[in-house]
GROMACS .gro file of C-alpha atoms in nm:
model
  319
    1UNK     CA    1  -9.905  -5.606  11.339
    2UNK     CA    2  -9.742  -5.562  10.994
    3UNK     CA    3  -9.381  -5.513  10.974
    4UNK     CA    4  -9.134  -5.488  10.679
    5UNK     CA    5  -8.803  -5.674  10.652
    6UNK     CA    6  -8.491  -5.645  10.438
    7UNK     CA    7  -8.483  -5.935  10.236
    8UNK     CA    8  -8.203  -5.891   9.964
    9UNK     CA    9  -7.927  -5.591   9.943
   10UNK     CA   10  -7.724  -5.500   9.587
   11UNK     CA   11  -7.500  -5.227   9.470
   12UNK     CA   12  -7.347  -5.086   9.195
   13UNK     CA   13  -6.984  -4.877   9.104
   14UNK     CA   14  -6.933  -4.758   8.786
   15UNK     CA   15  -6.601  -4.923   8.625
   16UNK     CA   16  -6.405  -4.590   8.581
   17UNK     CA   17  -6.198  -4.530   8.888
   18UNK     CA   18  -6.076  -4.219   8.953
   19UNK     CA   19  -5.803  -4.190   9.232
   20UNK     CA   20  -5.655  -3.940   9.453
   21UNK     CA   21  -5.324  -3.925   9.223
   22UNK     CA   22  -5.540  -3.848   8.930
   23UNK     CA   23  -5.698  -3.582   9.044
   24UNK     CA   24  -5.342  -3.401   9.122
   25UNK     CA   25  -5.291  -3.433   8.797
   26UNK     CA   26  -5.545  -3.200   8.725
   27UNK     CA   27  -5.588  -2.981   9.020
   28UNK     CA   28  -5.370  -2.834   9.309
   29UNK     CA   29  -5.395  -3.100   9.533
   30UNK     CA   30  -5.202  -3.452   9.684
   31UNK     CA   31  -5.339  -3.750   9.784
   32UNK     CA   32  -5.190  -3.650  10.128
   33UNK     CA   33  -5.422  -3.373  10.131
   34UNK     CA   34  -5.763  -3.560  10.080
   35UNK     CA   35  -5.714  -3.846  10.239
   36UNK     CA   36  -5.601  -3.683  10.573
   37UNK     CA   37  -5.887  -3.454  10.556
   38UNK     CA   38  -6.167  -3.688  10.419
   39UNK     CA   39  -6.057  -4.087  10.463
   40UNK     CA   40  -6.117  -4.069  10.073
   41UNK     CA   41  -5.879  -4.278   9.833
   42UNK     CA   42  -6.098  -4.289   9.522
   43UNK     CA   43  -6.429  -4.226   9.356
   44UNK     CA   44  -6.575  -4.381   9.074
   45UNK     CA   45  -6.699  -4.223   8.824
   46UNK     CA   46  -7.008  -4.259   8.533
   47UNK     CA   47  -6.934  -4.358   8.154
   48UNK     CA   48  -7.041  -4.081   7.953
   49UNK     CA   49  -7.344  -4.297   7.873
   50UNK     CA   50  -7.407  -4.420   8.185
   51UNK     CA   51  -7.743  -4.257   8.337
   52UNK     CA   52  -7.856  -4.261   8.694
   53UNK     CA   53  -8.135  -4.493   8.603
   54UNK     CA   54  -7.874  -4.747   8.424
   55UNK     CA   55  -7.703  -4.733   8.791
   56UNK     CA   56  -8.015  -4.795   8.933
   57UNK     CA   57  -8.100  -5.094   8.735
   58UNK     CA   58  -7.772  -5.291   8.769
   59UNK     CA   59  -7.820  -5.266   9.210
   60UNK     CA   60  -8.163  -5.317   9.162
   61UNK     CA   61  -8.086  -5.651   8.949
   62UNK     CA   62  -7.845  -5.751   9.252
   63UNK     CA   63  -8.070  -5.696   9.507
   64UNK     CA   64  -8.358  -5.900   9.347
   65UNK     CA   65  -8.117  -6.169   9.309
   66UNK     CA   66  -7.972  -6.173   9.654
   67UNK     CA   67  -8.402  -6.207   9.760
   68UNK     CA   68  -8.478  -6.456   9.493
   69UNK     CA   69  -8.754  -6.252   9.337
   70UNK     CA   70  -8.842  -6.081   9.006
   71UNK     CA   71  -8.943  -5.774   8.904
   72UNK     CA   72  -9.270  -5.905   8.847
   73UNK     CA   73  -9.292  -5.944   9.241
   74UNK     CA   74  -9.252  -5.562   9.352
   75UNK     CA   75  -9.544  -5.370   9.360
   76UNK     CA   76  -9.341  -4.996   9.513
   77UNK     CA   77  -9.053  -4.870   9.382
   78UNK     CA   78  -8.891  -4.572   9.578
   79UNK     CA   79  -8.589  -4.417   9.438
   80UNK     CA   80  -8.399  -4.125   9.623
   81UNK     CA   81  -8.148  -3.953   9.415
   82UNK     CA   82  -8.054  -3.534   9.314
   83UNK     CA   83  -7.944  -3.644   9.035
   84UNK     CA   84  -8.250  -3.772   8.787
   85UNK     CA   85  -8.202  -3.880   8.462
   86UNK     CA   86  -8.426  -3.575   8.347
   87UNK     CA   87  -8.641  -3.311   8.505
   88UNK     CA   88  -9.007  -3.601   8.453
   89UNK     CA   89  -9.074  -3.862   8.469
   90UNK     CA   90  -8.937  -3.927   8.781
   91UNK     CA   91  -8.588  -4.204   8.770
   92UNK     CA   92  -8.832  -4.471   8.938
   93UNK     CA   93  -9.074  -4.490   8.656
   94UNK     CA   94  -8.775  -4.517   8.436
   95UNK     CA   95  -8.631  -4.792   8.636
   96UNK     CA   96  -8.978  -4.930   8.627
   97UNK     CA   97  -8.959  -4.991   8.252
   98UNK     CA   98  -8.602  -5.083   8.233
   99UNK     CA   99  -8.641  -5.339   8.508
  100UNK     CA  100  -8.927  -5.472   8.288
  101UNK     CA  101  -9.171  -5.423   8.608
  102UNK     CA  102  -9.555  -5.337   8.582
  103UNK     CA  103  -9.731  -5.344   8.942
  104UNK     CA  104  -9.756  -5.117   9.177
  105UNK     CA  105  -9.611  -4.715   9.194
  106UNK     CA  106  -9.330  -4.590   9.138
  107UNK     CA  107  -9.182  -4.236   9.246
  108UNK     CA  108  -8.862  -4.030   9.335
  109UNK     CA  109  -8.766  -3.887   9.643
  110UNK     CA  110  -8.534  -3.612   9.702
  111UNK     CA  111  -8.355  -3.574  10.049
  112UNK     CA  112  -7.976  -3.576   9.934
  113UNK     CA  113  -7.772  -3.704  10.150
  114UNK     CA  114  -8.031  -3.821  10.365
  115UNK     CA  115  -8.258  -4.002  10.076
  116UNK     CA  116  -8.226  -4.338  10.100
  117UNK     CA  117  -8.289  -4.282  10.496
  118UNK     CA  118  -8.628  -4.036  10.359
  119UNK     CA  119  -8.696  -4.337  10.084
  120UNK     CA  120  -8.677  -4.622  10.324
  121UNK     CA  121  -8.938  -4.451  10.574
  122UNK     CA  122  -9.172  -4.368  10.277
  123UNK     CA  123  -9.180  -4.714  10.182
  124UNK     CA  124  -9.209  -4.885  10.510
  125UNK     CA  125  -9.475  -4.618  10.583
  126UNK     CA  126  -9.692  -4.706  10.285
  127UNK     CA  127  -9.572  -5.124  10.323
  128UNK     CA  128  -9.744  -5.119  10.699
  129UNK     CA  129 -10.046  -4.981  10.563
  130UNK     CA  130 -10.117  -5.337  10.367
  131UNK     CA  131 -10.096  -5.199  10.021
  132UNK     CA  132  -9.808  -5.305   9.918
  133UNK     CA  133  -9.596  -5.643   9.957
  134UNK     CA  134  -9.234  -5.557   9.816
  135UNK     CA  135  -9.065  -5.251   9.762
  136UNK     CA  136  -8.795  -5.183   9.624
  137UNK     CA  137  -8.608  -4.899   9.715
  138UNK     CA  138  -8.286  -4.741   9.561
  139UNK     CA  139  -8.020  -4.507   9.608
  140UNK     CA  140  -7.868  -4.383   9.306
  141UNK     CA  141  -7.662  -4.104   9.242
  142UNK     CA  142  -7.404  -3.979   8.955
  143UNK     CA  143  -7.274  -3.636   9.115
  144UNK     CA  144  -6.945  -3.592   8.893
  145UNK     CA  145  -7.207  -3.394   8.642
  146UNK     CA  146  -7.322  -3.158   8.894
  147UNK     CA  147  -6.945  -3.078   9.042
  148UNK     CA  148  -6.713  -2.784   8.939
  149UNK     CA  149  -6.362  -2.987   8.852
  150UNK     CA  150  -6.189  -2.656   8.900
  151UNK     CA  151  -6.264  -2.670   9.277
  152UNK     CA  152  -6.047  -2.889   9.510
  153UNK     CA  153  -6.284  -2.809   9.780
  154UNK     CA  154  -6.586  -2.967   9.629
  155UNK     CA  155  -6.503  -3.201   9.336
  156UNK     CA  156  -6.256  -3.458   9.531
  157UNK     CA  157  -6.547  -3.546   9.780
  158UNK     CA  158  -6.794  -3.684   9.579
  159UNK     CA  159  -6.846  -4.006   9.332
  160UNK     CA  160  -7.105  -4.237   9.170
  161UNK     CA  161  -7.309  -4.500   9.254
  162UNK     CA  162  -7.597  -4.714   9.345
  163UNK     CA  163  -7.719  -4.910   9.658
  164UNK     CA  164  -8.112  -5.116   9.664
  165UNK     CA  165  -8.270  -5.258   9.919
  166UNK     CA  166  -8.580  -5.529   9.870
  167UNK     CA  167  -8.792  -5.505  10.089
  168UNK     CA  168  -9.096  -5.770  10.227
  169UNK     CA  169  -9.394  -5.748  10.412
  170UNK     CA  170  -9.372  -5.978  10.773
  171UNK     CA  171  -9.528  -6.022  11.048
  172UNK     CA  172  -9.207  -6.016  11.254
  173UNK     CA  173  -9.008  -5.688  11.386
  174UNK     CA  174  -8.771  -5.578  11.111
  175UNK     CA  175  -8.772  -5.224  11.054
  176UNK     CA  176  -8.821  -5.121  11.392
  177UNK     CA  177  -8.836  -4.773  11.348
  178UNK     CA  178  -8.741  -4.444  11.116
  179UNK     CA  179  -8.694  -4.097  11.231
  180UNK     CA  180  -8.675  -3.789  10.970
  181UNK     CA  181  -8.623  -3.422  11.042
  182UNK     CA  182  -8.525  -3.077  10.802
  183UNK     CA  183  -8.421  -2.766  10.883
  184UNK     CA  184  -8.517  -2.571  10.553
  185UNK     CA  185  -8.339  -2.233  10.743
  186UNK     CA  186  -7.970  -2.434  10.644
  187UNK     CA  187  -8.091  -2.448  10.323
  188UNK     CA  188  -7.800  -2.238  10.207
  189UNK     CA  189  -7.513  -2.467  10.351
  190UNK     CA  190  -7.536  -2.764  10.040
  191UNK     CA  191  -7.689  -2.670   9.801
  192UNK     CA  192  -7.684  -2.661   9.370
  193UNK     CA  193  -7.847  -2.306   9.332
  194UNK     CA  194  -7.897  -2.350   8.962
  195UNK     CA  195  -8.240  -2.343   8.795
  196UNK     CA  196  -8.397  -2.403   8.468
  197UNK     CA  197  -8.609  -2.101   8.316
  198UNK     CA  198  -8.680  -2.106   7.926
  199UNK     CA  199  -8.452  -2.337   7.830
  200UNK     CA  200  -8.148  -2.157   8.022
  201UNK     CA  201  -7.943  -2.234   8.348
  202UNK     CA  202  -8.011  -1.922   8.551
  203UNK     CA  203  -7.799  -1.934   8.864
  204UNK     CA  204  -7.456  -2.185   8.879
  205UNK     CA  205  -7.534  -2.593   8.796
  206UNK     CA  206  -7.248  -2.696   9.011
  207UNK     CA  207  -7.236  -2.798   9.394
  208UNK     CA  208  -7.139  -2.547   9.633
  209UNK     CA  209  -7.104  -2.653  10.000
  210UNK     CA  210  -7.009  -2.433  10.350
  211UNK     CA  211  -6.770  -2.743  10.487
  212UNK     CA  212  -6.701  -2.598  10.813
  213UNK     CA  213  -7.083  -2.546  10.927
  214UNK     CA  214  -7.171  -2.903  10.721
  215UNK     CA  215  -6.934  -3.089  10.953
  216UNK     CA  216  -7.069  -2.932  11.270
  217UNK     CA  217  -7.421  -2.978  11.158
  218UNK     CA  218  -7.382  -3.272  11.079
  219UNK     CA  219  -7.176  -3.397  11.388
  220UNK     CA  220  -7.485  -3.259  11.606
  221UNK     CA  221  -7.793  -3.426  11.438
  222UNK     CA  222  -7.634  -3.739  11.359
  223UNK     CA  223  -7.567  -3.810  11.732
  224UNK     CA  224  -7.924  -3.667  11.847
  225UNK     CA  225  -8.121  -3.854  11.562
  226UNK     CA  226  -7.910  -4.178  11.725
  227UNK     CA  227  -8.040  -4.138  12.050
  228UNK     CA  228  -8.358  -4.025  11.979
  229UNK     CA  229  -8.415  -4.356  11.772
  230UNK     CA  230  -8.249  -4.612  12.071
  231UNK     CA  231  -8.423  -4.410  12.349
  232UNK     CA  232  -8.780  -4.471  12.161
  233UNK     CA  233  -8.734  -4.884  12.213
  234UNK     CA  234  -8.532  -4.831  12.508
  235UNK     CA  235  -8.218  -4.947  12.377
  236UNK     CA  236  -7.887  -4.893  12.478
  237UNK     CA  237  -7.617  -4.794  12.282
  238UNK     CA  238  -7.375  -5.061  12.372
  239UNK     CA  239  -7.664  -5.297  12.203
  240UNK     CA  240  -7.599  -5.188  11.852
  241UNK     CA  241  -7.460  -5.440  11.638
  242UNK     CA  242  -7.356  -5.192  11.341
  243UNK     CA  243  -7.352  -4.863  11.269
  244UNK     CA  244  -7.408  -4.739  10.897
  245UNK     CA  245  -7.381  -4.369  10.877
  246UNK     CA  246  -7.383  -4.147  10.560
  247UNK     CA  247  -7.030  -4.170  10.391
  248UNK     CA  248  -6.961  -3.798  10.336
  249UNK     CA  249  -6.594  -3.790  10.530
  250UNK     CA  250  -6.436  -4.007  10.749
  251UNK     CA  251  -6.384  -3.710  11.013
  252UNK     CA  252  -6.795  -3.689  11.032
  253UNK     CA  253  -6.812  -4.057  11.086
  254UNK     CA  254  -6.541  -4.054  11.356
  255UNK     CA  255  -6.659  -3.783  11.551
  256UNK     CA  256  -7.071  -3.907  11.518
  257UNK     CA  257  -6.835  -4.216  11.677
  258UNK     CA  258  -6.700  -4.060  11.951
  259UNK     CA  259  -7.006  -3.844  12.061
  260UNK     CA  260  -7.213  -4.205  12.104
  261UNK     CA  261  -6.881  -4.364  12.270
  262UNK     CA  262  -6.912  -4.644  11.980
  263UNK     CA  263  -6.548  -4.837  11.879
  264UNK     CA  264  -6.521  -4.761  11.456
  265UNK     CA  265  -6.492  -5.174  11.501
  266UNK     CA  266  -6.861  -5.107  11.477
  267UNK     CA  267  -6.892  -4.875  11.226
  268UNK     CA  268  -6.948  -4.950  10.848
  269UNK     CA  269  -6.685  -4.753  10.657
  270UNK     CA  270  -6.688  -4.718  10.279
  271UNK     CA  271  -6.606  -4.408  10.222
  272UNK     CA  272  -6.194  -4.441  10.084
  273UNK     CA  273  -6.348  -4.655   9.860
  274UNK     CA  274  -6.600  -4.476   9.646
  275UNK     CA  275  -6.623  -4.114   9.816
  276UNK     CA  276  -6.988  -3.953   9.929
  277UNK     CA  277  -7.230  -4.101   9.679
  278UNK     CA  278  -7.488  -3.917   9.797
  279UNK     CA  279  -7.836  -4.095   9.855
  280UNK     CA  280  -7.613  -4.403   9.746
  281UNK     CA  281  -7.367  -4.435  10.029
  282UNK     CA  282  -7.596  -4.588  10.298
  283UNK     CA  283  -7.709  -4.877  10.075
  284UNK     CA  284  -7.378  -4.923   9.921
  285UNK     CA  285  -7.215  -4.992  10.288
  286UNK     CA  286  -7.462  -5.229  10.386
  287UNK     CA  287  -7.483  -5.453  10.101
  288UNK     CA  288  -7.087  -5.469  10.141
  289UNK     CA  289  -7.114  -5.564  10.538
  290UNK     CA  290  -7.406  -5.819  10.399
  291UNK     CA  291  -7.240  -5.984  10.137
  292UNK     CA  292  -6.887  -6.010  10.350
  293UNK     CA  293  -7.106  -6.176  10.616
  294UNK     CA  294  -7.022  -5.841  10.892
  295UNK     CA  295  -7.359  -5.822  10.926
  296UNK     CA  296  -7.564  -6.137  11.017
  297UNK     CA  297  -7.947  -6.236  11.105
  298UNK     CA  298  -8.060  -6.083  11.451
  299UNK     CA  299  -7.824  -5.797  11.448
  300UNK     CA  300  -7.968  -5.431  11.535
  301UNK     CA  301  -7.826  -5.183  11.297
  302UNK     CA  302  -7.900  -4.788  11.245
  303UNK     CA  303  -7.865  -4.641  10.929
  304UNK     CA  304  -7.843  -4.274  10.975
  305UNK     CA  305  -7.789  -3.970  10.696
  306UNK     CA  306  -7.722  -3.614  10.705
  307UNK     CA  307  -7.761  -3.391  10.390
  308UNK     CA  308  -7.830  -3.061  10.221
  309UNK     CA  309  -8.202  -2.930  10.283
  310UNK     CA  310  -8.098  -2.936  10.586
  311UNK     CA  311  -8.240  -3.337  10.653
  312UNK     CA  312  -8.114  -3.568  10.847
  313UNK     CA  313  -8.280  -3.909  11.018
  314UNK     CA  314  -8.205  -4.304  11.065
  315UNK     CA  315  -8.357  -4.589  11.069
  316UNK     CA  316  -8.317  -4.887  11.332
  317UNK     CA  317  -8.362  -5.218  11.174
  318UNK     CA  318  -8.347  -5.590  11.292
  319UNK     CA  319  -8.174  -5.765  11.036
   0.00000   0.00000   0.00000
């Protein structure tokens, strides 16, 4: 039986910080406000030169580190991201050349929210086939170019960033299992309606977002996708080491909590830190609880994410 295994975690935030007190600065709003309705303290946010590719590369570097490998030794590279450095080639094949890799494919996915959950099944899909050795597989994200500053609603959620994950074929249980679902009907909910047509935006380039349905949404399929993922292996609940949900508000994360009857001593939280980065949020949190030694060998842990589409799934991993 082929299996795949995590074998080296890295992240990147970009060095600009902005924080809750900035932003009232420039918009009618308090760090009281956000923080009581998010958990958010800060995001950070891209240099003006800074492409998503460039985060990419720097989590990517970490991550090979952490496994003692090169580029030389990945042969996939899955990136999920909304927010491509241009419209094609796809950010992976960039990353590709930047990372100074040659073997092997190399292709986006898109999933929002929930693409590093989409990215991670695609690559352990292909991995168990015996194709491939070594992914690589990214989250990477710079959202403050897509989000309308004028808008307290919208703009004070989100930040930059990048989270990778290496990746290794094994012939012992790692990724034990990934679950993905859409519901294409909530398309409407989260979305950025703008489109390219000869050379013009048609429609608005900026992030618009139904919070109130999002949040219930999101409360609902995050607790289903949980169960249906523990009930496959016949786990219990109380037999989950960690919990690393999508970092979109702390509310989300509490109530996802609650609903499974989990302490938040068990839950990875991130999100005062660095805000929703998007398809970046789930690796960011677990190369933090890796590298601070939360997370150890033998634990079970779900990753789970929730996003605009509608898609949501998880994946339940042995570490």
């Amino acid at each position: 039986m082929i299996y795949t295994r995590i074998i080296g975690t890295g992240s990147y935030l970009p060095a600009q910080v902005v924080t809750n007190e900035d932003l009232s600065k420039r918009i009618d709003t308090s760090d009281e406000w956000i923080f009581s309705r998010t958990g958010i303290k800060q995001r950070h946010v891209a240099a003006e030169d800074e492409l998503t590719s460039d985060l990419a590369l720097k989590a990517s570097t970490r991550a090979l580190e952490a496994a003692g490998l090169t580029a030389s030794d990945i042969d996939l590279i899955v990136v999920a991201t909304t927010t491509p450095d241009m419209i094609f080639p796809s950010t992976a094949c960039i990353l590709q050349a930047k990372l100074g890799a040659s073997n092997g494919a190399a292709f986006d996915v898109q999933a929002v929210c929930s693409g590093f959950v989409y990215a991670m099944a695609t690559a352990d899909a292909l991995m168990r086939t015996g194709t491939y050795r070594r992914a690589l597989v990214v989250g990477a994200e710079i959202y403050s170019r897509i989000l309308n500053w004028e808008d307290r609603t919208t703009c004070v959620l989100f930040g930059d960033g990048a989270g990778a994950v290496i990746l290794e074929r094994s012939d012992r249980p790692g990724i034990l299992s990934t679950h993905l679902h859409a519901d294409g009907s909530h398309r409407d909910i989260l979305s950025v309606p703008g489109s390219i047509r000869n050379g013009q935006v048609c429609g608005s380039p900026f992030l618009t977002m139904d919070g109130n349905t999002v949040f219930k949404l999101a409360v609902k399929v995050l607790g289903e996708v949980v169960d249906e993922a523990l009930a496959q292996h016949g786990i219990e609940r109380s037999q989950l080491d960690w919990l690393i949900p999508h970092q979109a508000n702390i509310r989300i994360i509490q109530a996802t909590a609650r609903r499974l009857g989990m302490s938040m001593d068990k839950v990875v939280v991130t999100v005062d830190q660095h805000a929703n980065t998007s398809a970046a949020s789930i690796p960011l949190a677990l190369d933090l609880a890796m590298r601070d030694g939360r997370i150890q060998p033998g634990h079970l842990v779900l990753m789970q994410g929730v996003g605009g589409g509608f898609t949501w799934g998880a994946v339940l991993v042995r570490i």
